[in-house]
Each structure stands twice: as structure tokens, then as C-alpha cells.
Short mmCIF file of C-alpha atoms in Angstrom, two decimals:
data_model
loop_
_atom_site.label_atom_id
_atom_site.label_comp_id
_atom_site.label_asym_id
_atom_site.label_seq_id
_atom_site.Cartn_x
_atom_site.Cartn_y
_atom_site.Cartn_z
CA ALA A 14 63.50 58.36 -62.36
CA GLN A 15 61.14 55.97 -64.37
CA SER A 16 57.64 55.35 -63.36
CA VAL A 17 55.05 52.87 -64.79
CA THR A 18 51.15 53.46 -65.27
CA GLN A 19 48.67 50.71 -65.70
CA LEU A 20 45.83 52.38 -66.88
CA ASP A 21 43.25 49.72 -65.91
CA SER A 22 42.91 48.08 -62.39
CA GLN A 23 40.66 45.68 -63.57
CA VAL A 24 39.64 44.10 -66.97
CA PRO A 25 36.56 41.73 -67.14
CA VAL A 26 36.46 39.85 -70.61
CA PHE A 27 34.58 37.03 -71.96
CA GLU A 28 36.51 33.61 -72.89
CA GLU A 29 37.72 33.68 -76.38
CA ALA A 30 37.63 37.40 -76.70
CA PRO A 31 40.58 39.67 -77.44
CA VAL A 32 42.10 41.57 -74.63
CA GLU A 33 44.54 44.66 -74.27
CA LEU A 34 46.10 45.62 -70.99
CA ARG A 35 47.68 48.90 -71.19
CA CYS A 36 50.90 50.23 -69.78
CA ASN A 37 52.57 53.58 -70.27
CA TYR A 38 55.88 54.67 -68.56
CA SER A 39 57.62 57.86 -67.97
CA SER A 40 61.53 57.99 -68.85
CA SER A 41 63.98 60.36 -70.54
CA VAL A 42 66.47 57.55 -71.38
CA SER A 43 66.68 53.90 -72.72
CA VAL A 44 64.62 51.53 -70.97
CA TYR A 45 63.97 47.76 -70.90
CA LEU A 46 60.39 46.77 -70.54
CA PHE A 47 58.54 43.80 -68.93
CA TRP A 48 55.16 42.12 -68.54
CA TYR A 49 54.57 39.73 -65.65
CA VAL A 50 51.96 37.53 -64.62
CA GLN A 51 51.04 36.50 -61.11
CA TYR A 52 48.63 33.50 -60.49
CA PRO A 53 46.79 33.37 -56.93
CA ASN A 54 49.35 32.47 -54.36
CA GLN A 55 52.19 32.03 -56.65
CA GLY A 56 55.34 34.09 -57.54
CA LEU A 57 55.48 36.18 -60.63
CA GLN A 58 56.25 34.76 -64.04
CA LEU A 59 57.74 36.49 -66.94
CA LEU A 60 55.54 36.81 -69.92
CA LEU A 61 57.85 38.70 -72.13
CA LYS A 62 60.29 41.36 -72.40
CA TYR A 63 61.43 44.21 -74.77
CA LEU A 64 65.42 44.92 -74.47
CA SER A 65 66.01 46.26 -78.00
CA GLY A 66 65.27 45.51 -81.75
CA SER A 67 61.93 44.62 -83.11
CA THR A 68 59.08 46.48 -81.24
CA LEU A 69 56.80 43.66 -81.52
CA VAL A 70 57.43 41.16 -78.71
CA LYS A 71 55.84 37.68 -78.54
CA GLY A 72 55.77 35.85 -75.30
CA ILE A 73 54.33 32.84 -73.70
CA ASN A 74 50.79 31.70 -73.74
CA GLY A 75 50.06 33.41 -76.80
CA PHE A 76 50.56 36.98 -75.29
CA GLU A 77 52.37 39.78 -77.27
CA ALA A 78 53.35 43.45 -76.55
CA GLU A 79 54.26 46.29 -78.59
CA PHE A 80 56.81 49.05 -77.69
CA ASN A 81 55.82 52.53 -78.73
CA LYS A 82 58.56 55.07 -78.12
CA SER A 83 56.72 57.95 -79.26
CA GLN A 84 53.81 57.07 -76.84
CA THR A 85 55.94 55.54 -74.08
CA SER A 86 53.75 52.62 -74.39
CA PHE A 87 54.09 48.76 -73.94
CA HIS A 88 50.55 47.41 -74.24
CA LEU A 89 49.96 43.70 -73.77
CA ARG A 90 47.57 41.89 -75.96
CA LYS A 91 46.10 38.44 -76.73
CA PRO A 92 43.57 37.61 -79.46
CA SER A 93 41.72 34.99 -77.59
CA VAL A 94 41.93 34.55 -73.78
CA HIS A 95 41.01 31.44 -71.83
CA ILE A 96 39.69 30.97 -68.25
CA SER A 97 43.09 29.96 -67.33
CA ASP A 98 44.12 33.33 -67.97
CA THR A 99 42.76 35.00 -65.09
CA ALA A 100 45.39 36.52 -63.03
CA GLU A 101 47.10 39.64 -62.05
CA TYR A 102 49.27 41.25 -64.83
CA PHE A 103 52.27 43.69 -64.01
CA CYS A 104 54.25 45.88 -66.44
CA ALA A 105 57.56 46.76 -65.21
CA VAL A 106 60.50 48.83 -66.56
CA SER A 107 64.42 49.22 -65.82
CA GLU A 108 66.17 52.29 -66.86
CA TYR A 109 69.77 52.08 -67.48
CA ASN A 110 69.64 48.51 -65.91
CA ASN A 111 69.34 50.30 -62.57
CA ASP A 112 66.27 49.62 -60.41
CA MET A 113 63.03 48.00 -61.52
CA ARG A 114 59.70 49.88 -61.37
CA PHE A 115 56.38 47.90 -61.43
CA GLY A 116 53.01 49.35 -62.06
CA ALA A 117 50.04 48.61 -59.79
CA GLY A 118 48.71 45.57 -61.45
CA THR A 119 45.62 44.70 -63.72
CA ARG A 120 43.39 41.98 -62.76
CA LEU A 121 42.30 40.14 -65.49
CA THR A 122 39.16 38.11 -65.02
CA VAL A 123 38.12 35.86 -67.81
CA LYS A 124 34.34 34.81 -67.76
CA PRO A 125 32.77 31.83 -69.38
CA ASP B 130 65.16 20.77 -60.82
CA ALA B 131 64.12 22.88 -57.90
CA GLY B 132 63.04 26.46 -58.77
CA VAL B 133 63.45 29.41 -56.25
CA THR B 134 62.72 28.52 -52.77
CA GLN B 135 62.24 30.87 -49.89
CA SER B 136 61.83 30.59 -46.12
CA PRO B 137 60.12 30.93 -43.84
CA THR B 138 56.60 31.12 -45.82
CA HIS B 139 54.93 33.19 -43.06
CA LEU B 140 56.51 35.23 -40.32
CA ILE B 141 55.08 37.56 -37.38
CA LYS B 142 57.22 40.20 -35.78
CA THR B 143 56.57 43.10 -33.68
CA ARG B 144 57.68 46.75 -34.34
CA GLY B 145 61.48 47.28 -33.46
CA GLN B 146 62.50 43.64 -34.02
CA GLN B 147 64.85 42.42 -36.62
CA VAL B 148 64.06 39.72 -39.30
CA THR B 149 66.02 37.70 -41.73
CA LEU B 150 64.43 36.12 -44.81
CA ARG B 151 66.16 33.31 -46.77
CA CYS B 152 66.30 32.58 -50.64
CA SER B 153 67.79 29.60 -52.69
CA PRO B 154 68.09 30.52 -56.29
CA LYS B 155 66.99 28.23 -59.20
CA SER B 156 69.75 25.74 -60.01
CA GLY B 157 72.44 27.21 -62.18
CA HIS B 158 71.55 30.79 -61.31
CA ASP B 159 74.17 33.20 -59.71
CA THR B 160 72.11 36.39 -59.24
CA VAL B 161 69.41 37.16 -56.39
CA SER B 162 67.23 40.11 -56.40
CA TRP B 163 64.58 41.02 -53.57
CA TYR B 164 61.30 42.69 -53.93
CA GLN B 165 58.57 43.96 -51.42
CA GLN B 166 55.03 43.62 -52.40
CA ALA B 167 52.57 45.46 -50.32
CA LEU B 168 48.80 44.20 -50.24
CA GLY B 169 47.24 45.23 -53.60
CA GLN B 170 50.47 46.66 -55.03
CA GLY B 171 53.05 45.93 -57.53
CA PRO B 172 56.44 44.70 -56.24
CA GLN B 173 59.11 47.25 -55.38
CA PHE B 174 62.64 46.45 -56.05
CA ILE B 175 64.95 46.41 -52.95
CA PHE B 176 68.36 45.17 -54.18
CA GLN B 177 70.07 42.67 -56.33
CA TYR B 178 73.20 40.65 -55.39
CA TYR B 179 75.73 39.37 -57.75
CA GLU B 180 79.22 37.65 -57.16
CA GLU B 181 78.45 38.28 -53.49
CA GLU B 182 78.08 42.01 -53.64
CA GLU B 183 74.98 44.42 -53.91
CA ARG B 184 75.08 45.75 -57.36
CA GLN B 185 71.86 47.81 -57.76
CA ARG B 186 69.61 49.16 -55.18
CA GLY B 187 65.91 50.58 -55.20
CA ASN B 188 64.74 53.54 -53.10
CA PHE B 189 64.82 51.62 -49.58
CA PRO B 190 66.46 52.84 -46.26
CA ASP B 191 69.52 51.24 -44.83
CA ARG B 192 67.42 49.39 -42.52
CA PHE B 193 67.18 46.88 -45.45
CA SER B 194 70.31 45.04 -46.03
CA GLY B 195 71.44 41.75 -47.54
CA HIS B 196 74.08 39.20 -48.18
CA GLN B 197 75.02 36.57 -50.88
CA PHE B 198 76.84 33.54 -49.82
CA PRO B 199 79.52 31.72 -52.05
CA ASN B 200 76.54 29.02 -52.91
CA TYR B 201 74.65 32.00 -54.58
CA SER B 202 71.71 31.77 -51.68
CA SER B 203 70.88 34.99 -50.32
CA GLU B 204 69.56 36.64 -47.08
CA LEU B 205 67.43 39.77 -46.73
CA ASN B 206 67.67 41.54 -43.13
CA VAL B 207 65.32 44.27 -41.94
CA ASN B 208 66.14 46.23 -38.74
CA ALA B 209 64.07 48.11 -36.52
CA LEU B 210 60.66 46.96 -37.98
CA LEU B 211 57.88 49.31 -38.79
CA LEU B 212 54.34 48.44 -39.18
CA GLY B 213 54.60 49.64 -42.82
CA ASP B 214 57.01 46.70 -43.43
CA SER B 215 54.35 44.23 -43.54
CA ALA B 216 54.36 42.77 -47.03
CA LEU B 217 55.13 39.79 -49.43
CA TYR B 218 58.88 39.67 -49.77
CA LEU B 219 59.80 38.17 -52.95
CA CYS B 220 62.99 36.70 -54.22
CA ALA B 221 64.05 36.42 -57.78
CA SER B 222 66.93 34.51 -59.31
CA SER B 223 68.72 34.89 -62.80
CA LEU B 224 72.11 34.31 -64.58
CA GLY B 225 74.85 36.88 -65.05
CA GLY B 226 73.81 39.87 -63.21
CA GLY B 227 71.73 42.93 -64.42
CA LEU B 228 67.98 43.37 -64.38
CA GLN B 229 67.53 42.60 -68.05
CA GLU B 230 68.04 38.99 -67.48
CA THR B 231 64.90 36.76 -67.09
CA GLN B 232 64.15 36.60 -63.53
CA TYR B 233 62.45 33.47 -61.92
CA PHE B 234 60.43 34.46 -58.80
CA GLY B 235 59.98 32.36 -55.61
CA PRO B 236 56.61 32.03 -53.84
CA GLY B 237 57.60 34.82 -51.22
CA THR B 238 57.86 35.18 -47.61
CA ARG B 239 54.81 37.01 -46.06
CA LEU B 240 55.67 39.48 -43.09
CA LEU B 241 53.50 40.69 -40.83
CA VAL B 242 54.68 43.53 -38.16
CA LEU B 243 52.34 44.12 -35.14
#
């Protein structure tokens, strides 16, 4: 069965700096990959997803992620963060469209 | 256009009791998925309903059951509550079944089991 590891539980960064949130997964078969954001006291919102095709995926709010099959990674990046990007970010994987596994989350804190 | 709504927002139960949580999907959506999110952890997939049938299921015991109505709304039932069932329960809706479709999440129901 698939599993997801988010390598950093907390990432502090200054406003307008670049950020990378790391995600690795384990699976021996084809997977769908997702990044979600959860703002305080709100539900999750999809940032982007990889189903097939181009390995560079662009999402909302200026985020992008790159699927690396050989390294089984799906890291999330943004070239310049804003205070409003402060939130919890979750990586998720679905194997064969059955089940959906989420990582434990990365708390991104953007400081002025 | 209403998004995904869940009721109640908060709930307190005691061990051994049963609970029913409700979800109304986003307008136009026909698929509902349920997740359990323990404090400080990522969501865990419980199951997905499409066309009034359970289509996919995560690693949850049979105490967790659900239902989807003809209007696509859904209920999550948990029997014989345990302390460990305390969590935020999230409902997500999508269109067309499957987990690859974009899911829209509700704000959740926070369940506390004493």
C-alpha cells in the first residue's frame, strides 16, 4: 500500500523568499499525486494535482510541483511567498484510484 | 452557489454511543468522500460514495458506515464510539466518482468522545 512522507513538519520563511515543501511517497504502481492547503479553521483546498503527462504541474496561487518518478517525490514550490500563504500544507497520493493517503502535513509560516 | 456543508459543527458523545454526521455536496456534484483528521495529523480516507453505493474504502473498521441519498447528500455513521474516534470529520464532494477528480472539502464536524 502507498504511504506519504512530508519531510518537514514546519517551514519558517520570510515574505518574498522562495519556498519548497518536500513530499516523498512509496508505491510500486502508478499513482495520482495531490497537494492541498488548509487555512486555520477551514476545510482543505486543492492546490494542484498530477494524474499523468507533464511532470511539472502548475496550480493556484502561484504554486507548482514536480513529479519525479525515479525519486518518488512530488515537491511543492513557490518562487515568492506572501504572508497569506501561512497555512498547513498536505501532500496526498492515490494508488490505482483506491484509497487516498495524506502526509502528516507541513506548517508553512511566512514572516514579515 | 453553496459549497459543501456539514452538520453539526461540533458534537460531544460518550464511549459506546452512536453518532450520525451529515454532508450536503456542492451544487452539481454527485460524489461524496469522508475523511477523519485527528489533531495534528493529515486526513485519513474513510470511504467514497457514488451513485448511492460505497465505491472505495480506506482502512477503517465496520463500525464506520455510510449512506448516500438520491439527492447526493450523505451520512457517516459511527457505532460503538471509542475515545480514539475523537477527530475532525471532513466531507468532500466531487463529480463523476473516483479519487482523481478535484474534491471540494467542507469545514468539518468536530467530534469529541468522552
